N, CA and C of each residue as an Amber inpcrd file, in Angstrom:
protein
   201
   5.1930000   9.8800000 -11.7940000   4.2580000  10.6730000 -10.1300000
   3.9680000   9.5490000  -9.3540000   3.9770000   9.5470000  -8.0140000
   4.1710000   8.3090000  -7.3030000   2.5730000   8.3520000  -6.4660000
   1.8860000   7.2440000  -5.5050000   0.6140000   7.1380000  -5.5310000
   0.6840000   8.0120000  -4.6170000   0.9530000   8.8660000  -3.8720000
   0.5060000   9.6690000  -3.1210000   0.0730000  10.9850000  -3.7500000
   0.9070000  11.0980000  -4.8600000   0.1600000  12.8210000  -5.8270000
  -0.8690000  12.2870000  -6.3970000  -0.9330000  10.8270000  -7.5010000
  -1.7890000  10.6270000  -8.1650000  -3.2060000  10.6000000  -7.2040000
  -3.2780000  10.5240000  -5.9480000  -4.4120000  10.3420000  -5.4120000
  -4.7960000  11.6090000  -4.8810000  -3.7900000  12.4770000  -4.3950000
  -4.0810000  14.0570000  -3.9690000  -4.5990000  14.5960000  -5.2560000
  -4.3530000  14.2890000  -6.6060000  -4.6780000  14.6640000  -8.4020000
  -6.2370000  14.4250000  -7.9910000  -6.3520000  13.3460000  -7.7020000
  -7.8460000  12.4560000  -8.0500000  -8.6410000  13.1000000  -6.6340000
  -8.6050000  13.7450000  -5.8620000  -9.0730000  14.4200000  -5.2190000
  -9.5060000  15.7870000  -5.5170000  -8.3520000  16.1750000  -5.6560000
  -8.3460000  18.1160000  -6.4900000  -9.6310000  17.2310000  -7.9500000
  -9.8630000  16.6180000  -8.1160000  -9.9070000  16.1020000  -9.3240000
 -12.1000000  15.4390000  -8.8080000 -12.1050000  15.6080000  -7.5260000
 -13.4330000  15.7790000  -6.8650000 -13.7500000  14.0320000  -6.4610000
 -13.4130000  12.8520000  -6.6440000 -12.8950000  11.5140000  -5.9780000
 -12.6540000  12.0800000  -4.7320000 -13.9670000  11.4790000  -3.6380000
 -13.5680000  11.4950000  -2.1010000 -12.6820000  10.3200000  -1.8120000
 -12.3760000  11.0810000  -0.9810000 -10.9840000   9.8400000   0.1910000
 -11.5100000   8.8230000   0.1090000 -12.6860000   8.8480000   1.3670000
 -13.3840000   7.6020000   2.0530000 -14.6300000   7.4570000   1.9390000
 -15.1270000   6.2250000   1.1820000 -16.8740000   6.2300000   1.0090000
 -17.1170000   5.6300000   1.5250000 -19.0260000   5.3950000   1.5510000
 -19.4280000   3.9620000   2.4910000 -20.0520000   3.2020000   1.1250000
 -19.8840000   2.3490000   0.7270000 -20.1130000   1.8050000  -0.9080000
 -20.4930000   0.0120000  -0.8470000 -20.5590000  -0.2570000  -1.8790000
 -21.1130000  -1.7800000  -1.7890000 -20.8560000  -2.4260000  -0.8250000
 -22.8050000  -2.6800000  -0.7950000 -22.8470000  -3.0840000   0.5740000
 -23.0310000  -2.2550000   2.2650000 -22.3940000  -1.1860000   1.8830000
 -22.9740000  -0.5350000   3.0820000 -21.1930000  -0.3540000   3.9710000
 -20.3580000  -1.2860000   3.2950000 -19.1050000  -1.1620000   3.9130000
 -18.1440000   0.2360000   3.3120000 -16.9830000   1.0280000   4.3360000
 -15.7630000   1.5210000   4.0390000 -15.1840000   1.6440000   3.3770000
 -14.7580000   2.1920000   2.3200000 -13.6750000   1.2370000   1.5710000
 -13.0580000   3.8540000   1.0100000 -11.4640000   3.3150000   1.3640000
 -10.5530000   4.5720000   1.0730000 -10.5500000   4.4620000  -1.1160000
  -9.5520000   5.5760000  -0.8220000  -9.1200000   5.9410000  -2.5910000
  -7.7080000   5.1400000  -2.4930000  -7.3690000   3.7220000  -3.4630000
  -6.2960000   4.0610000  -3.3100000  -5.8020000   4.0330000  -4.7420000
  -6.0820000   4.2710000  -5.9990000  -5.4340000   3.7020000  -6.7230000
  -6.2370000   4.4670000  -7.7810000  -5.9270000   4.1090000  -9.7600000
  -6.8980000   4.4270000 -10.8690000  -6.2440000   3.8140000 -11.6350000
  -7.3590000   3.7390000 -12.6320000  -7.8780000   2.7260000 -13.3750000
  -7.7340000   3.4520000 -14.5380000  -6.7410000   3.4820000 -15.6620000
  -6.6890000   4.6530000 -16.5490000  -7.8160000   4.0420000 -17.6260000
  -8.4090000   4.7780000 -18.3750000  -9.6490000   4.1130000 -19.6200000
  -9.3060000   4.7040000 -20.9890000  -9.8270000   4.4600000 -21.8550000
 -10.0070000   5.5650000 -23.1610000 -10.4570000   6.6550000 -23.1460000
  -9.7850000   7.7620000 -23.9920000  -9.4820000   8.9550000 -23.9630000
  -9.3120000   9.7400000 -23.2150000  -8.6980000   9.3520000 -22.1120000
  -7.9740000  10.3440000 -21.3060000  -8.9490000   9.6750000 -19.4460000
  -9.5200000   8.9360000 -19.9260000 -10.2720000   9.4120000 -19.0330000
  -9.9500000   8.0180000 -17.9890000 -10.4150000   8.1540000 -16.5340000
 -10.3480000   7.1830000 -15.6950000 -11.3480000   7.3390000 -14.2120000
 -10.9390000   6.1650000 -13.8590000 -12.2950000   5.8920000 -12.0860000
 -10.9770000   5.8480000 -11.3510000 -11.1630000   5.5750000 -10.1710000
 -11.4610000   5.3810000  -9.2510000 -10.8500000   3.9900000  -9.3010000
 -10.1210000   3.4920000  -8.0240000  -9.6340000   2.6890000  -7.4300000
  -9.6150000   2.7010000  -5.6610000 -11.2770000   1.5760000  -4.9910000
 -11.3470000   1.8770000  -3.1480000 -11.2330000   0.9210000  -2.9450000
 -10.5360000   0.0710000  -2.3060000  -9.9700000  -0.7590000  -1.0170000
 -11.2450000  -0.9240000  -0.2170000 -11.6840000  -1.8080000  -0.7030000
 -12.9740000  -2.5700000   0.3500000 -12.8680000  -2.7290000   1.8040000
 -13.0640000  -3.5800000   2.1130000 -12.5800000  -4.5980000   3.5360000
 -12.1090000  -6.3200000   2.3960000 -13.2290000  -6.4880000   1.9020000
 -12.8290000  -7.7400000   0.6440000 -12.1350000  -7.6740000  -0.0610000
 -11.2000000  -6.9270000  -1.0030000 -10.5330000  -6.9330000  -1.6840000
 -11.5960000  -5.1190000  -2.1800000 -10.6660000  -5.1670000  -3.8430000
 -10.9000000  -3.3140000  -4.4800000 -11.7880000  -3.3020000  -5.2850000
 -12.4850000  -2.0450000  -5.9020000 -13.3740000  -2.7600000  -6.7690000
 -13.1760000  -0.4940000  -7.5050000 -13.5020000  -0.4860000  -9.0890000
 -13.3110000   0.6780000  -9.4440000 -14.7030000   1.1880000  -9.2360000
 -15.2410000   3.1520000  -9.4980000 -15.7730000   3.9060000  -9.4220000
 -15.4660000   4.6110000  -9.5300000 -16.8110000   5.3240000 -11.0740000
 -16.9010000   6.5810000 -11.7370000 -17.0240000   7.6510000 -10.4650000
 -16.5080000   8.4580000 -10.6420000 -17.4310000  10.1500000 -10.2350000
 -18.8340000  10.3110000  -9.5680000 -19.2740000   9.8860000 -11.1290000
 -20.7590000   9.6640000 -11.0160000 -21.5730000   8.6390000 -10.2810000
 -21.1020000   7.8520000 -10.5820000 -21.7210000   6.4290000  -9.5980000
 -21.7300000   6.9330000  -7.8120000 -20.6220000   7.4790000  -7.0110000
 -20.2180000   7.8590000  -6.3720000 -21.1380000   9.2980000  -5.9230000
 -21.2180000   9.6750000  -6.4500000 -22.0210000  11.2120000  -6.2020000
 -23.8180000  10.5910000  -6.3110000 -24.1790000   9.2320000  -6.7160000
 -26.1590000   9.5330000  -7.1410000 -25.6600000   7.9340000  -5.2720000
 -24.7230000   7.3990000  -5.7780000 -25.4470000   5.3460000  -4.9040000
 -24.3110000   6.0020000  -3.7130000 -23.7290000   6.2520000  -2.8550000
 -22.4300000   6.0830000  -1.9010000 -22.2120000   7.6570000  -1.2940000
 -22.1760000   7.2550000  -0.2640000 -22.0170000   8.4200000   0.8280000
 -20.6400000   8.6210000   1.0520000 -20.5240000  10.0180000   1.3200000
 -18.7610000  10.4980000   1.4210000 -18.2550000  10.6810000   2.3380000
 -17.8050000  10.2300000   3.2370000 -17.6000000   9.6950000   4.6940000
 -15.9430000  10.8860000   4.6090000 -14.9890000  11.6190000   3.9990000
 -13.9790000  12.5530000   4.1160000 -13.8180000  12.5850000   2.4870000
 -13.5250000  14.1690000   2.0330000 -13.3800000  14.6430000   1.1660000
 -12.2490000  14.1400000   0.8620000
């Protein structure tokens, strides 16, 4: 799978494309971080670097800008 296909799969799984997260900064979905057991977290690119977030954290703590 190429990067665009991975991003589209993640969006279908419920991960938003753009969020306002850490420190009120806007971040864009940029990749996938595999976890054990077949799970994964999303990698979001912030102005100062990248950070991993799980879907539960996004729903509870962040603002979705673009689904």
